[in-house]
Amino acid sequence: MFDVIVVGARCAGSPTAMLLARAGYRVLLLDRADFPSDTLSTHLIHQPGVAALARWGLLDRVRASGCPPLDRAVYEVADVRLEGCSRGVDGQRAAYAPRRHVLDSILVDGAVAAGVEFRGGCSVSSLLHDEAGRVVGVRGTHRGRAFTEQARLVIGADGMRSRVARLAGAAFTVRKPRLTCAYYAYWQDVPAAFESYEAPGGWVVTVPTNDGATLVLAYFPQSRFGAVRADAQQAYEEQIRATAPAVFERLPGGRRVERLRGTGDQQNFFRQATGPGWALVGDAGHHKDSITARGITDAFFQAESLARHIGDGLAETPRLDQALRAYAAERDTALAEGFEATLSVARLETHEQRLELLRAVGRDPELTATYFDLVAGIAPAKALYTARLMALM
């Protein structure tokens, strides 16, 4: 019998498993995939997530992978151009965007080094319950062979379409409409910083990553998904040309090195985070549009939060249940503002009032740094609304 079973071994599951194993628990980590393997992702880690990697002793491995630090950010909309860098957190001023086949392997290795038992090629088909209805384990297949494992706690870290959430009956507590669809590709010889370009109905981002490649990502309104999907390549190029001409001009000098990827299923929700014997972390419990690239950083936050609240109380059911409730409350409170901010950005609308504010921000390096703190999720929106800003408007 295990203390904890974690279903899903990517950027939410592996850190959760690792931290609980470091706390002395016997942890089983399951995933359909073997690693290294890729997954659909913008793969940006904002500075709070980078600080978490540093705390866990894994940041040096990300750096050693050749992933470049993103210590310069650019944002353009209408006549506004902001350029600078976040002030950072815990000494980490740079963001990173490692490819997911790189990052997820580092995270799985970190979990295994902590004593976690990892099994790839696993599919969970059902949850086990005791007579009181409490979740006490999982049933599934491992490379085609059936297995049953028991644990005091089952954690679903299996993504936006989480099977654990469905099997546990985790209800949606907040659910908003899809707002964007997105397509991206990787390019060689396209020099870039972390750059974001906004126009009515469009958003384009460049993100340097491993192997000298640059991710170039284009967002469209969800209402256009059918038309975009019908000729994704043409729509992708036209959106870059219209929204980010400075990026479009660089593309002929480079070459696309992988196929175009995309999705129209960018859901926006909170699910019930915990119940008797189970918990959800990462996209399984909370998902939002990728336009603000908060997913990985938020997953790291949830892993630390859940492990911290559990502490040494896993063996005592009343203490565990109290810890799970505390984790759920902290998750919902901590991530609410970022959720609403993401929905605002994902509507792909520009307003003169916001442009006036951004023009004022751009006239002051300190306010610009604060703005990029907001982008990274370091500071709340109210941090920008200071007397210094009002004096410039």
Tab-separated table of C-alpha atoms in Angstrom:
chain	number	residue	atom	x	y	z
A	1	MET	CA	0.000	0.000	0.000
A	2	PHE	CA	1.160	3.512	-0.842
A	3	ASP	CA	0.613	6.683	1.131
A	4	VAL	CA	-0.183	8.655	-2.024
A	5	ILE	CA	-0.953	7.815	-5.638
A	6	VAL	CA	-0.516	10.656	-8.142
A	7	VAL	CA	-2.148	10.200	-11.558
A	8	GLY	CA	-0.368	12.327	-14.155
A	9	ALA	CA	3.381	12.962	-14.144
A	10	ARG	CA	3.834	16.257	-15.951
A	11	CYS	CA	4.220	19.750	-14.488
A	12	ALA	CA	1.658	19.313	-11.700
A	13	GLY	CA	1.986	15.642	-10.842
A	14	SER	CA	5.735	15.144	-10.666
A	15	PRO	CA	6.415	18.120	-8.354
A	16	THR	CA	3.543	17.063	-6.082
A	17	ALA	CA	4.866	13.520	-5.925
A	18	MET	CA	8.427	14.736	-5.356
A	19	LEU	CA	7.511	17.075	-2.506
A	20	LEU	CA	5.415	14.437	-0.735
A	21	ALA	CA	8.200	11.873	-1.119
A	22	ARG	CA	10.675	14.367	0.321
A	23	ALA	CA	8.286	14.685	3.274
A	24	GLY	CA	8.746	10.967	3.916
A	25	TYR	CA	5.724	9.478	2.193
A	26	ARG	CA	5.625	6.429	-0.068
A	27	VAL	CA	4.384	7.747	-3.395
A	28	LEU	CA	3.344	6.067	-6.652
A	29	LEU	CA	3.338	8.245	-9.792
A	30	LEU	CA	1.425	7.070	-12.876
A	31	ASP	CA	1.223	8.411	-16.405
A	32	ARG	CA	0.046	7.202	-19.804
A	33	ALA	CA	3.293	8.450	-21.328
A	34	ASP	CA	6.895	7.470	-20.984
A	35	PHE	CA	9.453	10.246	-20.765
A	36	PRO	CA	10.858	12.157	-22.518
A	37	SER	CA	7.671	12.967	-24.448
A	38	ASP	CA	6.068	16.136	-25.725
A	39	THR	CA	2.644	17.672	-25.134
A	40	LEU	CA	0.700	20.673	-26.409
A	41	SER	CA	1.995	23.652	-24.428
A	42	THR	CA	3.260	27.224	-24.551
A	43	HIS	CA	5.829	25.951	-21.956
A	44	LEU	CA	6.597	29.355	-20.442
A	45	ILE	CA	7.549	29.368	-16.755
A	46	HIS	CA	7.107	32.781	-15.147
A	47	GLN	CA	9.443	33.958	-12.405
A	48	PRO	CA	7.432	32.502	-9.463
A	49	GLY	CA	7.681	29.098	-11.140
A	50	VAL	CA	11.388	29.595	-11.777
A	51	ALA	CA	11.825	30.379	-8.075
A	52	ALA	CA	10.037	27.107	-7.261
A	53	LEU	CA	12.438	25.172	-9.504
A	54	ALA	CA	15.311	26.825	-7.668
A	55	ARG	CA	13.866	25.834	-4.279
A	56	TRP	CA	13.532	22.256	-5.485
A	57	GLY	CA	17.117	22.111	-6.759
A	58	LEU	CA	16.007	21.615	-10.385
A	59	LEU	CA	16.669	25.015	-11.970
A	60	ASP	CA	20.274	24.207	-12.797
A	61	ARG	CA	19.096	21.235	-14.846
A	62	VAL	CA	16.770	23.480	-16.837
A	63	ARG	CA	19.648	25.872	-17.460
A	64	ALA	CA	21.977	23.012	-18.385
A	65	SER	CA	19.469	21.890	-21.046
A	66	GLY	CA	20.435	24.956	-23.070
A	67	CYS	CA	17.139	26.727	-22.470
A	68	PRO	CA	17.902	30.472	-22.568
A	69	PRO	CA	16.863	32.864	-19.781
A	70	LEU	CA	14.124	35.283	-20.787
A	71	ASP	CA	15.326	38.452	-19.080
A	72	ARG	CA	13.909	40.938	-21.582
A	73	ALA	CA	10.233	41.319	-22.399
A	74	VAL	CA	8.518	43.365	-25.103
A	75	TYR	CA	4.817	44.210	-25.333
A	76	GLU	CA	3.261	46.193	-28.174
A	77	VAL	CA	-0.324	47.322	-28.704
A	78	ALA	CA	-1.453	50.232	-30.885
A	79	ASP	CA	1.118	53.040	-30.353
A	80	VAL	CA	2.385	51.574	-27.063
A	81	ARG	CA	5.649	49.697	-26.689
A	82	LEU	CA	6.808	48.467	-23.301
A	83	GLU	CA	10.249	46.959	-22.960
A	84	GLY	CA	11.943	45.779	-19.801
A	85	CYS	CA	11.932	43.017	-17.250
A	86	SER	CA	10.057	41.939	-14.171
A	87	ARG	CA	11.689	42.763	-10.836
A	88	GLY	CA	11.463	39.059	-10.122
A	89	VAL	CA	10.901	36.980	-7.013
A	90	ASP	CA	13.385	35.323	-4.660
A	91	GLY	CA	16.220	36.644	-6.811
A	92	GLN	CA	14.840	35.149	-10.036
A	93	ARG	CA	14.319	37.897	-12.617
A	94	ALA	CA	14.363	35.718	-15.737
A	95	ALA	CA	11.607	33.472	-17.011
A	96	TYR	CA	12.362	30.227	-18.889
A	97	ALA	CA	10.473	28.281	-21.527
A	98	PRO	CA	11.960	24.771	-21.775
A	99	ARG	CA	10.401	22.379	-24.257
A	100	ARG	CA	8.021	20.048	-22.482
A	101	HIS	CA	9.969	16.917	-23.396
A	102	VAL	CA	12.861	18.576	-21.538
A	103	LEU	CA	10.999	20.019	-18.541
A	104	ASP	CA	8.740	17.053	-17.854
A	105	SER	CA	11.676	14.644	-17.917
A	106	ILE	CA	13.530	16.823	-15.407
A	107	LEU	CA	10.470	16.837	-13.146
A	108	VAL	CA	9.953	13.067	-13.372
A	109	ASP	CA	13.649	12.482	-12.657
A	110	GLY	CA	13.384	14.796	-9.650
A	111	ALA	CA	10.457	12.793	-8.327
A	112	VAL	CA	12.227	9.479	-8.816
A	113	ALA	CA	15.371	10.829	-7.119
A	114	ALA	CA	13.175	11.715	-4.127
A	115	GLY	CA	12.058	8.086	-3.860
A	116	VAL	CA	8.866	8.140	-5.935
A	117	GLU	CA	7.968	4.936	-7.806
A	118	PHE	CA	7.142	5.953	-11.389
A	119	ARG	CA	5.205	3.829	-13.853
A	120	GLY	CA	4.766	4.982	-17.421
A	121	GLY	CA	2.350	3.337	-19.825
A	122	CYS	CA	-0.442	3.380	-17.222
A	123	SER	CA	-4.133	4.086	-17.659
A	124	VAL	CA	-6.440	4.487	-14.654
A	125	SER	CA	-9.935	3.137	-15.262
A	126	SER	CA	-11.603	3.519	-11.855
A	127	LEU	CA	-11.157	4.657	-8.275
A	128	LEU	CA	-11.402	2.346	-5.282
A	129	HIS	CA	-13.710	3.332	-2.413
A	130	ASP	CA	-14.163	2.082	1.124
A	131	GLU	CA	-17.539	1.393	2.718
A	132	ALA	CA	-17.947	5.063	3.642
A	133	GLY	CA	-17.341	6.160	0.037
A	134	ARG	CA	-13.844	7.484	0.632
A	135	VAL	CA	-11.346	7.098	-2.228
A	136	VAL	CA	-8.704	4.560	-1.213
A	137	GLY	CA	-6.896	3.691	-4.449
A	138	VAL	CA	-7.029	3.157	-8.191
A	139	ARG	CA	-7.621	0.390	-10.686
A	140	GLY	CA	-6.090	0.417	-14.157
A	141	THR	CA	-3.740	-1.154	-16.668
A	142	HIS	CA	0.039	-0.981	-16.924
A	143	ARG	CA	1.281	-1.824	-20.406
A	144	GLY	CA	-1.818	-3.916	-20.943
A	145	ARG	CA	-1.796	-5.718	-17.594
A	146	ALA	CA	-4.451	-4.964	-14.983
A	147	PHE	CA	-3.391	-3.627	-11.588
A	148	THR	CA	-4.949	-2.367	-8.377
A	149	GLU	CA	-3.135	-0.126	-5.894
A	150	GLN	CA	-4.315	1.355	-2.620
A	151	ALA	CA	-3.377	4.631	-0.918
A	152	ARG	CA	-4.606	7.040	1.704
A	153	LEU	CA	-4.760	9.819	-0.878
A	154	VAL	CA	-5.250	9.823	-4.658
A	155	ILE	CA	-4.216	12.986	-6.486
A	156	GLY	CA	-5.417	13.760	-10.002
A	157	ALA	CA	-2.827	15.664	-12.004
A	158	ASP	CA	-4.069	14.331	-15.314
A	159	GLY	CA	-4.872	17.506	-17.162
A	160	MET	CA	-7.826	19.550	-18.334
A	161	ARG	CA	-9.869	16.468	-19.282
A	162	SER	CA	-8.992	14.739	-16.005
A	163	ARG	CA	-10.321	11.212	-15.609
A	164	VAL	CA	-9.667	11.352	-11.878
A	165	ALA	CA	-11.862	14.463	-11.628
A	166	ARG	CA	-14.634	12.732	-13.550
A	167	LEU	CA	-14.408	9.529	-11.520
A	168	ALA	CA	-14.345	11.477	-8.250
A	169	GLY	CA	-17.366	13.512	-9.275
A	170	ALA	CA	-15.504	16.834	-8.984
A	171	ALA	CA	-18.050	19.482	-9.912
A	172	PHE	CA	-17.266	22.660	-11.813
A	173	THR	CA	-17.465	25.566	-9.374
A	174	VAL	CA	-16.684	28.203	-12.019
A	175	ARG	CA	-17.032	27.673	-15.751
A	176	LYS	CA	-16.658	30.346	-18.438
A	177	PRO	CA	-16.911	30.144	-22.239
A	178	ARG	CA	-13.901	29.425	-24.426
A	179	LEU	CA	-12.484	32.684	-25.762
A	180	THR	CA	-9.564	31.905	-28.093
A	181	CYS	CA	-8.046	29.314	-30.329
A	182	ALA	CA	-4.291	29.158	-30.844
A	183	TYR	CA	-1.743	27.785	-33.317
A	184	TYR	CA	2.010	27.672	-32.955
A	185	ALA	CA	5.190	26.438	-34.574
A	186	TYR	CA	8.919	26.353	-33.817
A	187	TRP	CA	11.365	28.332	-35.935
A	188	GLN	CA	15.125	28.314	-36.279
A	189	ASP	CA	17.088	31.464	-37.061
A	190	VAL	CA	14.293	33.791	-35.955
A	191	PRO	CA	15.895	35.981	-33.265
A	192	ALA	CA	13.483	37.082	-30.570
A	193	ALA	CA	12.984	37.966	-26.930
A	194	PHE	CA	9.834	37.150	-24.969
A	195	GLU	CA	7.597	39.374	-27.117
A	196	SER	CA	3.836	39.918	-27.080
A	197	TYR	CA	1.893	41.809	-29.757
A	198	GLU	CA	-1.765	42.697	-29.355
A	199	ALA	CA	-4.339	44.011	-31.838
A	200	PRO	CA	-8.127	43.840	-31.929
A	201	GLY	CA	-8.944	40.190	-32.577
A	202	GLY	CA	-5.345	38.995	-32.413
A	203	TRP	CA	-2.381	38.212	-30.184
A	204	VAL	CA	1.077	36.973	-31.225
A	205	VAL	CA	3.868	35.812	-28.919
A	206	THR	CA	7.499	34.823	-29.467
A	207	VAL	CA	9.297	32.669	-26.905
A	208	PRO	CA	12.929	31.503	-27.256
A	209	THR	CA	13.387	27.893	-26.162
A	210	ASN	CA	15.782	24.940	-26.410
A	211	ASP	CA	18.067	24.180	-29.359
A	212	GLY	CA	18.113	27.783	-30.582
A	213	ALA	CA	14.443	27.579	-31.572
A	214	THR	CA	11.781	30.241	-31.145
A	215	LEU	CA	8.152	29.403	-30.520
A	216	VAL	CA	5.893	31.726	-32.538
A	217	LEU	CA	2.315	31.544	-31.331
A	218	ALA	CA	-0.817	33.162	-32.802
A	219	TYR	CA	-4.176	33.592	-31.055
A	220	PHE	CA	-7.564	34.099	-32.699
A	221	PRO	CA	-11.087	34.623	-31.330
A	222	GLN	CA	-12.818	31.328	-30.569
A	223	SER	CA	-15.568	32.359	-32.972
A	224	ARG	CA	-13.084	31.995	-35.849
A	225	PHE	CA	-11.932	28.490	-34.962
A	226	GLY	CA	-13.807	26.732	-37.785
A	227	ALA	CA	-12.424	29.046	-40.434
A	228	VAL	CA	-8.918	29.026	-38.971
A	229	ARG	CA	-8.813	25.247	-38.762
A	230	ALA	CA	-9.908	24.943	-42.413
A	231	ASP	CA	-6.574	26.472	-43.512
A	232	ALA	CA	-4.506	26.786	-40.371
A	233	GLN	CA	-1.223	27.562	-42.096
A	234	GLN	CA	-2.597	30.504	-44.048
A	235	ALA	CA	-4.517	31.811	-41.019
A	236	TYR	CA	-1.404	31.519	-38.834
A	237	GLU	CA	0.786	33.467	-41.236
A	238	GLU	CA	-1.862	36.122	-41.843
A	239	GLN	CA	-2.421	36.639	-38.121
A	240	ILE	CA	1.306	37.157	-37.562
A	241	ARG	CA	1.483	39.577	-40.505
A	242	ALA	CA	-1.510	41.597	-39.279
A	243	THR	CA	-0.821	41.576	-35.538
A	244	ALA	CA	2.984	41.489	-35.340
A	245	PRO	CA	4.561	42.825	-38.553
A	246	ALA	CA	7.955	43.028	-36.832
A	247	VAL	CA	7.836	39.276	-36.244
A	248	PHE	CA	6.478	38.507	-39.708
A	249	GLU	CA	9.433	40.312	-41.275
A	250	ARG	CA	11.842	37.949	-39.492
A	251	LEU	CA	10.235	34.699	-40.637
A	252	PRO	CA	11.632	34.612	-44.213
A	253	GLY	CA	15.138	34.599	-42.734
A	254	GLY	CA	14.367	31.507	-40.662
A	255	ARG	CA	12.831	28.089	-41.180
A	256	ARG	CA	10.028	26.255	-39.509
A	257	VAL	CA	11.392	23.085	-37.930
A	258	GLU	CA	8.253	21.272	-36.755
A	259	ARG	CA	4.648	20.962	-37.855
A	260	LEU	CA	2.039	23.543	-36.960
A	261	ARG	CA	0.129	22.664	-33.782
A	262	GLY	CA	-3.074	24.149	-32.460
A	263	THR	CA	-6.200	23.851	-30.375
A	264	GLY	CA	-9.643	25.354	-30.099
A	265	ASP	CA	-10.328	23.729	-26.739
A	266	GLN	CA	-9.011	26.320	-24.285
A	267	GLN	CA	-11.392	25.782	-21.395
A	268	ASN	CA	-11.802	28.195	-18.494
A	269	PHE	CA	-12.879	26.683	-15.185
A	270	PHE	CA	-12.360	25.823	-11.555
A	271	ARG	CA	-13.358	22.366	-10.376
A	272	GLN	CA	-13.944	21.253	-6.816
A	273	ALA	CA	-10.363	20.785	-5.637
A	274	THR	CA	-10.702	18.039	-3.028
A	275	GLY	CA	-12.979	15.423	-1.518
A	276	PRO	CA	-12.750	12.406	0.799
A	277	GLY	CA	-9.437	10.763	-0.082
A	278	TRP	CA	-8.766	12.715	-3.267
A	279	ALA	CA	-7.378	16.023	-4.547
A	280	LEU	CA	-6.754	17.714	-7.894
A	281	VAL	CA	-3.690	19.742	-8.897
A	282	GLY	CA	-2.791	21.639	-12.040
A	283	ASP	CA	-5.104	21.694	-15.044
A	284	ALA	CA	-7.175	18.864	-13.595
A	285	GLY	CA	-8.674	21.262	-11.074
A	286	HIS	CA	-8.200	24.661	-12.695
A	287	HIS	CA	-7.635	25.595	-16.317
A	288	LYS	CA	-7.607	28.892	-18.171
A	289	ASP	CA	-6.731	30.191	-21.590
A	290	SER	CA	-3.041	29.833	-22.362
A	291	ILE	CA	-2.752	33.434	-23.575
A	292	THR	CA	-1.189	34.504	-20.251
A	293	ALA	CA	0.894	31.298	-20.014
A	294	ARG	CA	0.138	30.835	-16.315
A	295	GLY	CA	-0.481	27.069	-16.386
A	296	ILE	CA	2.941	25.688	-15.422
A	297	THR	CA	3.624	28.336	-12.802
A	298	ASP	CA	0.180	27.800	-11.269
A	299	ALA	CA	0.754	24.032	-11.259
A	300	PHE	CA	3.980	24.501	-9.295
A	301	PHE	CA	2.138	26.720	-6.811
A	302	GLN	CA	-0.546	24.079	-6.301
A	303	ALA	CA	2.018	21.315	-5.790
A	304	GLU	CA	3.734	23.303	-3.040
A	305	SER	CA	0.446	24.354	-1.480
A	306	LEU	CA	-0.962	20.830	-1.275
A	307	ALA	CA	2.259	19.345	0.094
A	308	ARG	CA	2.585	22.126	2.661
A	309	HIS	CA	-0.978	21.739	3.916
A	310	ILE	CA	-0.669	17.952	4.198
A	311	GLY	CA	2.579	18.253	6.152
A	312	ASP	CA	2.858	15.281	8.492
A	313	GLY	CA	-0.913	14.800	8.766
A	314	LEU	CA	-1.542	12.215	6.064
A	315	ALA	CA	-1.994	9.269	8.453
A	316	GLU	CA	-4.804	10.893	10.449
A	317	THR	CA	-8.040	11.186	8.477
A	318	PRO	CA	-9.424	14.278	10.287
A	319	ARG	CA	-6.118	16.129	9.859
A	320	LEU	CA	-5.896	15.099	6.212
A	321	ASP	CA	-9.430	16.252	5.493
A	322	GLN	CA	-8.729	19.587	7.162
A	323	ALA	CA	-5.539	19.947	5.129
A	324	LEU	CA	-7.388	19.226	1.889
A	325	ARG	CA	-10.012	21.860	2.679
A	326	ALA	CA	-7.297	24.400	3.472
A	327	TYR	CA	-5.523	23.628	0.193
A	328	ALA	CA	-8.767	24.046	-1.758
A	329	ALA	CA	-9.462	27.408	-0.158
A	330	GLU	CA	-5.920	28.657	-0.787
A	331	ARG	CA	-5.987	27.527	-4.420
A	332	ASP	CA	-9.265	29.270	-5.160
A	333	THR	CA	-8.242	32.509	-3.452
A	334	ALA	CA	-4.728	32.658	-4.879
A	335	LEU	CA	-5.688	31.928	-8.492
A	336	ALA	CA	-8.917	33.924	-8.797
A	337	GLU	CA	-7.353	37.238	-9.857
A	338	GLY	CA	-5.133	35.597	-12.470
A	339	PHE	CA	-8.164	33.770	-13.847
A	340	GLU	CA	-10.133	36.997	-14.316
A	341	ALA	CA	-7.101	38.786	-15.764
A	342	THR	CA	-6.606	35.977	-18.262
A	343	LEU	CA	-10.235	36.116	-19.375
A	344	SER	CA	-9.862	39.860	-19.903
A	345	VAL	CA	-6.800	39.406	-22.120
A	346	ALA	CA	-8.346	36.464	-23.989
A	347	ARG	CA	-11.293	38.576	-25.156
A	348	LEU	CA	-8.793	40.134	-27.604
A	349	GLU	CA	-10.275	43.611	-27.210
A	350	THR	CA	-8.460	46.908	-26.899
A	351	HIS	CA	-9.930	49.919	-25.111
A	352	GLU	CA	-8.747	53.518	-25.098
A	353	GLN	CA	-8.792	53.702	-21.310
A	354	ARG	CA	-6.349	50.819	-21.047
A	355	LEU	CA	-4.172	52.301	-23.793
A	356	GLU	CA	-3.956	55.552	-21.836
A	357	LEU	CA	-2.831	53.632	-18.779
A	358	LEU	CA	-0.211	51.734	-20.797
A	359	ARG	CA	1.133	54.928	-22.328
A	360	ALA	CA	1.675	56.284	-18.828
A	361	VAL	CA	3.356	53.029	-17.757
A	362	GLY	CA	5.693	53.235	-20.725
A	363	ARG	CA	6.968	56.625	-19.616
A	364	ASP	CA	8.358	55.262	-16.350
A	365	PRO	CA	10.845	52.357	-16.029
A	366	GLU	CA	9.679	51.538	-12.508
A	367	LEU	CA	6.047	51.274	-13.598
A	368	THR	CA	7.129	49.200	-16.594
A	369	ALA	CA	8.853	46.738	-14.263
A	370	THR	CA	5.704	46.626	-12.122
A	371	TYR	CA	3.635	45.915	-15.236
A	372	PHE	CA	5.855	42.960	-16.106
A	373	ASP	CA	5.485	41.803	-12.490
A	374	LEU	CA	1.742	41.690	-13.146
A	375	VAL	CA	2.310	39.677	-16.336
A	376	ALA	CA	4.399	37.172	-14.348
A	377	GLY	CA	1.838	36.876	-11.567
A	378	ILE	CA	4.204	38.334	-8.963
A	379	ALA	CA	2.119	41.377	-8.072
A	380	PRO	CA	-1.642	42.035	-7.992
A	381	ALA	CA	-3.196	44.548	-10.369
A	382	LYS	CA	-3.565	47.119	-7.587
A	383	ALA	CA	0.246	47.366	-7.378
A	384	LEU	CA	0.191	49.346	-10.619
A	385	TYR	CA	-2.396	51.882	-9.503
A	386	THR	CA	-0.141	54.192	-7.526
A	387	ALA	CA	0.213	57.931	-7.159
A	388	ARG	CA	3.198	57.637	-9.470
A	389	LEU	CA	0.966	56.287	-12.229
A	390	MET	CA	-1.798	58.824	-11.627
A	391	ALA	CA	0.708	61.646	-11.937
A	392	LEU	CA	1.619	60.495	-15.451
A	393	MET	CA	-1.926	60.123	-16.748
